[in-house]
Amino acid sequence: MQLQFLSDQLGLRAEELERNMALKKLMDDEMWTKRSALMMWTAGFMRLLLVVYAEWHDAHLEVPYTDIDYYVFSDAAALIHLGKSPFDRATYRYTPLLALVLLPNSTLHRCWGKLLFSFADLIVALLIRKILNLRGVSERQCFISAATWLFNPFTFTVGTRGNCEALVCAMILWLLLCIMSGRVIQAAFWFGVVVHVRIYPIIYVLPVLLLLDGDYVKMVAKGSSNDPGASSRLKHSLRSFFNWPRVVFGAVSGSVFFALCGLFYFIYGTQYLHEALFYHLTRSDHRHNFSIYFYSIYLNDDVGLTLAQRLLAFVPQMSVQLVLVAFFAKDLPFCFFLQTVAFVTFNKVITAQYFVWFFCLLPLILPFTSLKLRWGGAALMSVWTGAQVHWLGWAYLLEFRGKNTFLPLWVASIVFFAANIVVMVTIIRHHSFCPMFQGGVLSYARLKSRRIKGE
């Protein structure tokens, strides 16, 4: 009887301890949720102030705050408003969709686009929190991860200066969220749209299709699976490979992409194809280019790159993409991040706005790294930023002082390339691989809070 009494007491204490821990977690989550709301309001107000400040800055200072591309977007929108082609504006090399969404620049106020891009910044932060919540990440870690996007100087200045990359980032994160939620058709639709807006997300098609395997089919079908019965092994393998999520994703995304391209080709003719599509596939520009290929592009500016030179740039880029997909496709956010960093690093043209492409994916992998931000993370940021500042120093002497620094600038490009490789390898080594789906269900991360401590 005494043993039974002790056993009952221990059981009651264990239940009480479990309840207290659950209550503490609930209170902690509620606290971090409130802090997240305050952070969003702060980030939004900060962006609004920067948009207002840009008006004063541009009117009173010699070097404008507003990105030159924003004037190009606005001029293209004004041309559409007048019933003309946006491509009548020199250097407008984007989808007409962008000019269409910026029509209020001509009808309401010229700051409309900046406000829209800044709002997209905030949407990206909300999507980061939602994706991490679905992966079982705590509210505290979601808060820290979202803050790395909202208060990153690259991201909030790019949007408030009038660059459209935040719209692309929001669509990519929405694509991830749709895949995680089993909404294949929505994911396919937005994939078609985002590839139409920006060509580079086409690199994500292979890992997405690989992820849509038998586990994903079970998840979407809520645990059901098809019994191959007496079907041949080959037929079953083909049926498994060409399952309905893959077929639907390919058909819908392809249809959306070609429908949009066909529509604008019908309206604007070959000018649309050359400016919005072919230009980006063959772009070779040595100005403001961090790439290791910029010097070769500069030396061949009159004649253009040869086929061998283009292959020399393309083959390593494609090879790295295939290797990353083969190893990390199941951990889709991590795969997207590595693919994007590698794509930018090995590209023939690299401008500062390209960095935003992987900055929106970085918060999704922070809870899964064993790097401590105060030491390992700070060291990586110092290496990457230092290499970039080193490059900018030589670029300043070339652009504003008129000094011949092409050779040192090329060496700086090689150093920056090496810094990107070091960052990628270090992140891979410290990443905790977490497949998105296991056994037909969305897998939850089992993370330790130390993973993103500032120790």
Coordinates of C-alpha atoms in Angstrom, one line a residue:
M1 CA 0.0 0.0 0.0
Q2 CA 2.8 2.4 0.9
L3 CA 4.6 1.6 -2.4
Q4 CA 1.3 2.2 -4.3
F5 CA 0.9 5.6 -2.5
L6 CA 4.4 6.7 -3.4
S7 CA 3.8 5.6 -7.0
D8 CA 0.6 7.7 -7.1
Q9 CA 2.4 10.7 -5.6
L10 CA 5.2 10.5 -8.1
G11 CA 2.7 10.2 -11.0
L12 CA 0.8 13.3 -9.7
R13 CA 4.0 15.2 -9.4
A14 CA 5.1 14.2 -12.9
E15 CA 1.7 15.3 -14.3
E16 CA 1.9 18.6 -12.4
L17 CA 5.5 19.2 -13.7
E18 CA 4.3 18.5 -17.2
R19 CA 1.4 20.9 -16.8
N20 CA 3.7 23.6 -15.5
M21 CA 6.1 23.1 -18.3
A22 CA 3.3 23.3 -20.9
L23 CA 2.0 26.5 -19.2
K24 CA 5.4 28.0 -19.2
K25 CA 5.9 27.3 -22.9
L26 CA 2.5 28.8 -23.6
M27 CA 3.3 31.9 -21.7
D28 CA 6.7 32.2 -23.4
D29 CA 5.1 31.7 -26.8
E30 CA 2.6 34.4 -26.0
M31 CA 5.3 36.8 -24.9
W32 CA 7.4 36.2 -28.1
T33 CA 4.2 36.5 -30.3
K34 CA 3.6 40.0 -28.7
R35 CA 7.2 40.9 -29.3
S36 CA 6.9 39.8 -32.9
A37 CA 3.9 42.1 -33.4
L38 CA 5.8 45.0 -31.9
M39 CA 8.8 44.2 -34.1
M40 CA 6.5 44.2 -37.2
W41 CA 5.1 47.6 -36.4
T42 CA 8.6 48.9 -35.7
A43 CA 10.0 47.6 -39.0
G44 CA 7.0 49.0 -40.9
F45 CA 7.4 52.4 -39.3
M46 CA 11.1 52.4 -40.0
R47 CA 10.5 51.7 -43.7
L48 CA 7.8 54.4 -43.9
L49 CA 10.3 56.9 -42.5
L50 CA 12.9 55.8 -45.0
V51 CA 10.5 56.3 -47.9
V52 CA 9.7 59.8 -46.6
Y53 CA 13.4 60.5 -46.0
A54 CA 14.1 59.5 -49.6
E55 CA 11.9 62.3 -50.9
W56 CA 14.0 64.9 -49.0
H57 CA 17.3 63.2 -49.8
D58 CA 16.7 63.1 -53.5
A59 CA 15.6 66.8 -53.5
H60 CA 18.6 68.1 -51.6
L61 CA 21.6 65.9 -52.0
E62 CA 23.7 65.2 -55.1
V63 CA 23.8 61.4 -54.8
P64 CA 20.2 60.1 -54.9
Y65 CA 18.8 57.6 -52.4
T66 CA 16.3 56.2 -54.9
D67 CA 17.6 53.4 -57.1
I68 CA 17.9 54.2 -60.8
D69 CA 15.8 51.1 -61.5
Y70 CA 12.9 52.7 -59.7
Y71 CA 12.9 55.6 -62.2
V72 CA 12.9 53.0 -65.0
F73 CA 9.9 51.1 -63.5
S74 CA 8.0 54.4 -63.0
D75 CA 8.7 55.5 -66.6
A76 CA 7.5 52.2 -67.9
A77 CA 4.3 52.4 -65.8
A78 CA 3.7 55.9 -67.2
L79 CA 4.1 54.6 -70.7
I80 CA 1.5 51.9 -70.1
H81 CA -0.8 54.5 -68.6
L82 CA -0.5 56.5 -71.9
G83 CA -1.3 53.3 -73.9
K84 CA 2.3 52.7 -75.1
S85 CA 4.7 49.9 -74.6
P86 CA 6.8 49.8 -71.4
F87 CA 9.8 48.7 -73.5
D88 CA 9.8 52.1 -75.2
R89 CA 11.7 53.1 -72.0
A90 CA 15.4 52.3 -72.6
T91 CA 16.8 49.7 -70.2
Y92 CA 13.3 48.4 -69.1
R93 CA 14.0 44.7 -69.2
Y94 CA 11.3 43.3 -66.9
T95 CA 7.9 41.7 -67.3
P96 CA 5.1 44.2 -68.1
L97 CA 3.4 42.9 -64.9
L98 CA 5.8 45.0 -62.9
A99 CA 4.9 48.1 -64.8
L100 CA 1.2 47.3 -64.4
V101 CA 1.4 47.0 -60.6
L102 CA 3.2 50.3 -60.5
L103 CA 0.5 52.2 -62.5
P104 CA -0.5 54.1 -59.3
N105 CA 3.0 55.8 -59.5
S106 CA 1.4 57.8 -62.3
T107 CA -2.1 58.1 -60.9
L108 CA -1.6 58.4 -57.1
H109 CA 1.9 59.2 -56.0
R110 CA 5.4 58.3 -57.2
C111 CA 6.1 56.6 -53.8
W112 CA 3.5 54.0 -54.4
G113 CA 6.0 51.4 -55.6
K114 CA 8.4 52.0 -52.7
L115 CA 5.5 51.5 -50.3
L116 CA 4.4 48.3 -52.1
F117 CA 7.9 46.9 -52.0
S118 CA 8.3 47.8 -48.3
F119 CA 5.0 46.1 -47.6
A120 CA 6.3 43.0 -49.4
D121 CA 9.3 43.1 -47.0
L122 CA 6.9 42.8 -44.1
I123 CA 5.0 40.0 -45.9
V124 CA 8.3 38.1 -46.3
A125 CA 8.8 38.3 -42.5
L126 CA 5.3 37.0 -41.8
L127 CA 5.9 34.1 -44.2
I128 CA 9.2 33.3 -42.5
R129 CA 7.4 33.0 -39.2
K130 CA 4.7 30.8 -40.7
I131 CA 7.1 28.4 -42.4
L132 CA 9.2 28.0 -39.2
N133 CA 6.1 27.5 -37.1
L134 CA 5.0 24.7 -39.4
R135 CA 8.4 23.1 -39.0
G136 CA 8.0 23.1 -35.2
V137 CA 10.3 26.0 -34.4
S138 CA 9.7 27.9 -31.2
E139 CA 8.3 31.4 -31.2
R140 CA 11.6 32.8 -29.8
Q141 CA 13.5 31.3 -32.7
C142 CA 10.9 32.5 -35.1
F143 CA 11.3 36.0 -33.7
I144 CA 15.1 36.0 -34.1
S145 CA 14.9 34.6 -37.6
A146 CA 12.3 37.1 -38.8
A147 CA 14.4 39.9 -37.2
T148 CA 17.4 38.9 -39.4
W149 CA 15.3 39.8 -42.4
L150 CA 13.5 42.9 -41.2
F151 CA 16.5 44.7 -39.8
N152 CA 19.1 43.6 -42.4
P153 CA 20.5 46.8 -43.9
F154 CA 20.5 45.2 -47.3
T155 CA 16.9 44.3 -47.3
F156 CA 15.2 47.4 -45.9
T157 CA 17.3 49.7 -48.0
V158 CA 16.7 47.8 -51.2
G159 CA 12.9 48.0 -50.8
T160 CA 12.8 51.6 -49.7
R161 CA 15.1 52.7 -52.5
G162 CA 12.6 51.2 -55.0
N163 CA 13.9 47.8 -55.9
C164 CA 11.3 45.0 -56.6
E165 CA 13.2 42.0 -55.2
A166 CA 11.0 41.8 -52.1
L167 CA 8.0 40.8 -54.4
V168 CA 10.0 37.9 -55.8
C169 CA 11.1 36.8 -52.3
A170 CA 7.5 36.9 -51.1
M171 CA 6.4 34.7 -54.0
I172 CA 9.2 32.2 -53.4
L173 CA 8.3 31.9 -49.7
W174 CA 4.6 31.6 -50.5
L175 CA 5.6 28.8 -52.9
L176 CA 7.4 27.0 -50.0
L177 CA 4.4 27.5 -47.7
C178 CA 2.0 26.1 -50.3
I179 CA 4.1 23.0 -50.8
M180 CA 4.3 22.4 -47.0
S181 CA 0.5 22.8 -46.8
G182 CA -0.2 20.3 -49.6
R183 CA -1.6 23.0 -51.9
V184 CA 0.1 21.8 -55.1
I185 CA -1.9 23.8 -57.6
Q186 CA -1.3 27.0 -55.7
A187 CA 2.4 26.3 -55.5
A188 CA 2.5 25.5 -59.2
F189 CA 0.6 28.7 -60.1
W190 CA 3.0 30.9 -58.1
F191 CA 6.0 29.1 -59.4
G192 CA 4.9 29.9 -62.9
V193 CA 4.4 33.5 -62.0
V194 CA 7.7 34.0 -60.2
V195 CA 9.7 32.4 -63.0
H196 CA 8.0 34.7 -65.4
V197 CA 8.9 37.7 -63.3
R198 CA 12.4 36.6 -62.6
I199 CA 14.1 33.8 -64.6
Y200 CA 16.4 32.6 -61.8
P201 CA 13.8 30.7 -59.7
I202 CA 13.7 28.0 -62.4
I203 CA 16.7 26.4 -60.6
Y204 CA 14.2 25.4 -57.9
V205 CA 12.1 23.1 -60.2
L206 CA 14.3 20.0 -59.8
P207 CA 14.3 19.9 -55.9
V208 CA 10.6 20.7 -55.8
L209 CA 9.8 17.8 -58.2
L210 CA 12.1 15.5 -56.2
L211 CA 10.3 16.4 -53.0
L212 CA 6.9 15.6 -54.5
D213 CA 7.5 11.9 -54.0
G214 CA 5.6 9.0 -52.4
D215 CA 5.9 10.6 -48.9
Y216 CA 4.3 13.8 -50.3
V217 CA 1.5 11.9 -52.0
K218 CA 0.7 10.2 -48.7
M219 CA 0.7 13.5 -46.9
V220 CA -1.7 15.1 -49.4
A221 CA -3.9 12.0 -49.4
K222 CA -3.8 12.0 -45.6
G223 CA -2.0 8.7 -45.3
S224 CA -3.5 6.7 -48.1
S225 CA -1.3 5.0 -50.6
N226 CA -1.8 3.2 -53.9
D227 CA -1.4 -0.5 -53.9
P228 CA 0.5 -1.5 -57.1
G229 CA -1.3 -4.9 -57.0
A230 CA -0.2 -7.1 -59.9
S231 CA 1.2 -4.3 -61.9
S232 CA 4.7 -4.8 -63.2
R233 CA 7.6 -3.4 -61.3
L234 CA 8.5 -1.1 -64.1
K235 CA 4.9 0.2 -64.5
H236 CA 4.8 0.9 -60.7
S237 CA 8.1 2.7 -60.8
L238 CA 6.9 4.9 -63.7
R239 CA 3.7 5.5 -61.9
S240 CA 5.5 6.4 -58.7
F241 CA 7.8 8.8 -60.5
F242 CA 5.1 10.5 -62.6
N243 CA 2.8 10.8 -59.6
W244 CA -0.1 13.3 -59.7
P245 CA 1.6 16.1 -57.7
R246 CA 4.5 16.1 -60.1
V247 CA 2.3 16.0 -63.1
V248 CA 0.0 18.7 -61.8
F249 CA 2.9 20.9 -60.7
G250 CA 4.7 20.7 -64.0
A251 CA 1.5 21.2 -66.1
V252 CA 0.1 24.1 -64.1
S253 CA 3.4 26.0 -63.6
G254 CA 4.3 25.5 -67.3
S255 CA 0.9 26.6 -68.4
V256 CA 1.0 29.8 -66.3
F257 CA 4.5 30.7 -67.4
F258 CA 3.8 30.2 -71.1
A259 CA 0.4 31.9 -70.9
L260 CA 1.9 35.0 -69.4
C261 CA 4.8 35.0 -71.9
G262 CA 2.3 34.4 -74.7
L263 CA 0.0 37.2 -73.6
F264 CA 2.8 39.8 -73.5
Y265 CA 4.3 38.5 -76.8
F266 CA 0.8 39.0 -78.4
I267 CA 0.7 42.5 -77.0
Y268 CA 4.3 43.7 -77.4
G269 CA 5.7 41.4 -80.0
T270 CA 9.4 40.3 -80.2
Q271 CA 10.5 43.4 -78.3
Y272 CA 9.1 41.7 -75.1
L273 CA 11.0 38.5 -75.8
H274 CA 14.3 40.3 -76.4
E275 CA 14.1 42.7 -73.5
A276 CA 12.4 40.7 -70.8
L277 CA 13.6 37.1 -71.6
F278 CA 16.5 36.7 -73.9
Y279 CA 18.5 39.7 -72.4
H280 CA 18.7 37.9 -69.0
L281 CA 19.7 34.6 -70.6
T282 CA 22.7 36.2 -72.4
R283 CA 23.4 39.2 -70.2
S284 CA 27.1 40.1 -70.0
D285 CA 27.8 43.4 -68.2
H286 CA 31.1 44.3 -66.5
R287 CA 29.7 47.3 -64.7
H288 CA 29.0 47.0 -61.0
N289 CA 29.7 43.3 -61.3
F290 CA 31.1 41.3 -58.4
S291 CA 31.6 38.2 -60.6
I292 CA 34.9 36.5 -61.2
Y293 CA 34.0 36.7 -64.9
F294 CA 33.7 40.5 -65.0
Y295 CA 37.3 41.1 -66.2
S296 CA 36.9 38.6 -69.1
I297 CA 33.6 40.3 -70.0
Y298 CA 35.3 43.7 -69.9
L299 CA 38.2 42.5 -72.1
N300 CA 35.8 41.1 -74.6
D301 CA 33.3 43.9 -74.5
D302 CA 33.6 44.7 -78.2
V303 CA 33.3 41.2 -79.5
G304 CA 31.4 39.4 -76.7
L305 CA 32.1 36.2 -75.0
T306 CA 32.9 33.1 -77.2
L307 CA 30.9 29.9 -76.9
A308 CA 33.7 28.3 -75.0
Q309 CA 33.8 31.1 -72.5
R310 CA 30.1 30.9 -72.0
L311 CA 30.3 27.1 -71.4
L312 CA 33.2 27.7 -69.0
A313 CA 30.9 29.8 -66.9
F314 CA 27.8 27.6 -67.3
V315 CA 29.2 24.1 -66.7
P316 CA 30.5 24.8 -63.1
Q317 CA 27.3 26.6 -62.2
M318 CA 25.1 23.8 -63.4
S319 CA 27.3 21.1 -61.9
V320 CA 27.1 22.7 -58.5
Q321 CA 23.4 23.0 -58.7
L322 CA 23.0 19.3 -59.5
V323 CA 25.2 18.3 -56.6
L324 CA 23.3 20.4 -54.1
V325 CA 19.9 19.1 -55.3
A326 CA 21.1 15.5 -55.1
F327 CA 22.2 15.9 -51.5
F328 CA 19.7 18.4 -50.0
A329 CA 16.4 18.3 -52.0
K330 CA 14.5 16.7 -49.1
D331 CA 15.3 19.7 -46.9
L332 CA 13.7 22.1 -49.3
P333 CA 14.4 25.5 -47.6
F334 CA 18.0 24.6 -47.0
C335 CA 18.3 23.4 -50.6
F336 CA 16.8 26.6 -51.9
F337 CA 19.2 28.7 -49.9
L338 CA 22.3 26.8 -51.0
Q339 CA 21.2 26.8 -54.6
T340 CA 20.6 30.5 -54.6
V341 CA 24.0 31.3 -53.0
A342 CA 25.7 29.0 -55.5
F343 CA 23.8 30.5 -58.4
V344 CA 24.7 34.0 -57.5
T345 CA 28.4 33.1 -56.7
F346 CA 29.0 31.3 -60.0
N347 CA 27.0 33.7 -62.2
K348 CA 28.5 35.8 -64.9
V349 CA 26.8 38.9 -63.5
I350 CA 26.5 39.6 -59.8
T351 CA 25.0 42.9 -58.5
A352 CA 24.2 43.9 -54.9
Q353 CA 20.5 43.4 -55.3
Y354 CA 21.1 39.7 -56.0
F355 CA 22.1 39.2 -52.4
V356 CA 18.5 39.8 -51.4
W357 CA 17.6 36.5 -53.2
F358 CA 19.3 34.4 -50.5
F359 CA 18.8 36.8 -47.6
C360 CA 15.1 35.9 -47.6
L361 CA 16.0 32.2 -47.3
L362 CA 18.7 32.6 -44.6
P363 CA 16.2 33.0 -41.7
L364 CA 14.6 29.6 -42.6
I365 CA 17.9 27.8 -41.9
L366 CA 19.1 29.7 -38.8
P367 CA 17.2 27.5 -36.3
F368 CA 18.8 24.4 -37.9
T369 CA 22.5 25.5 -37.5
S370 CA 24.9 24.7 -34.6
L371 CA 26.8 27.9 -35.3
K372 CA 26.8 30.3 -32.5
L373 CA 26.0 33.8 -33.7
R374 CA 28.4 35.6 -31.5
W375 CA 31.4 33.6 -32.7
G376 CA 30.9 31.4 -35.7
G377 CA 28.1 33.5 -37.2
A378 CA 29.9 36.8 -36.6
A379 CA 33.1 35.4 -38.2
L380 CA 31.2 34.3 -41.3
M381 CA 29.5 37.7 -41.6
S382 CA 32.9 39.4 -41.2
V383 CA 34.5 37.3 -43.9
W384 CA 31.7 37.9 -46.3
T385 CA 31.3 41.6 -45.6
G386 CA 35.0 42.2 -45.5
A387 CA 35.5 40.6 -48.9
Q388 CA 32.6 42.8 -50.3
V389 CA 34.0 46.0 -48.7
H390 CA 37.5 45.1 -50.2
W391 CA 35.8 44.9 -53.6
L392 CA 33.9 48.1 -53.2
G393 CA 37.1 50.0 -52.3
W394 CA 38.7 49.1 -55.7
A395 CA 35.4 49.8 -57.5
Y396 CA 35.2 53.2 -55.9
L397 CA 38.7 54.1 -57.2
L398 CA 37.7 52.9 -60.6
E399 CA 34.3 54.5 -60.8
F400 CA 34.7 57.8 -59.0
R401 CA 38.5 58.5 -59.1
G402 CA 39.1 57.3 -62.6
K403 CA 42.0 55.1 -61.7
N404 CA 42.9 51.9 -63.6
T405 CA 42.1 49.3 -61.0
F406 CA 40.7 46.6 -63.2
L407 CA 43.3 44.0 -62.3
P408 CA 43.1 44.6 -58.5
L409 CA 39.3 44.6 -58.8
W410 CA 39.4 41.2 -60.5
V411 CA 41.6 39.9 -57.7
A412 CA 39.0 41.3 -55.3
S413 CA 36.3 39.4 -57.2
I414 CA 38.2 36.2 -56.8
V415 CA 38.5 36.9 -53.0
F416 CA 34.8 37.6 -52.8
F417 CA 34.1 34.3 -54.7
A418 CA 36.3 32.4 -52.2
A419 CA 34.5 34.1 -49.3
N420 CA 31.2 32.9 -50.7
I421 CA 32.5 29.3 -51.0
V422 CA 33.9 29.4 -47.4
V423 CA 30.5 30.6 -46.1
M424 CA 28.6 27.9 -48.0
V425 CA 30.9 25.1 -46.9
T426 CA 30.8 26.3 -43.2
I427 CA 27.0 26.5 -43.3
I428 CA 26.7 23.0 -44.7
R429 CA 29.0 21.5 -42.1
H430 CA 27.0 23.0 -39.2
H431 CA 23.5 22.4 -40.6
S432 CA 21.2 19.8 -39.0
F433 CA 19.6 18.2 -42.0
C434 CA 15.8 18.0 -41.5
P435 CA 13.7 16.4 -44.3
M436 CA 10.5 18.3 -44.9
F437 CA 8.3 15.2 -45.1
Q438 CA 8.8 11.8 -43.4
G439 CA 6.4 8.8 -43.5
G440 CA 3.8 10.8 -45.3
V441 CA 3.6 13.7 -42.7
L442 CA 5.2 17.1 -42.4
S443 CA 8.2 16.5 -40.1
Y444 CA 8.8 18.7 -37.1
A445 CA 12.2 19.9 -36.1
R446 CA 13.5 18.8 -32.8
L447 CA 15.8 21.8 -32.0
K448 CA 17.7 22.9 -29.0
S449 CA 17.4 26.5 -28.0
R450 CA 21.1 26.9 -27.9
R451 CA 21.2 26.7 -31.7
I452 CA 20.6 30.4 -32.1
K453 CA 21.9 31.8 -28.9
G454 CA 24.2 34.7 -29.0
E455 CA 26.9 33.0 -26.9

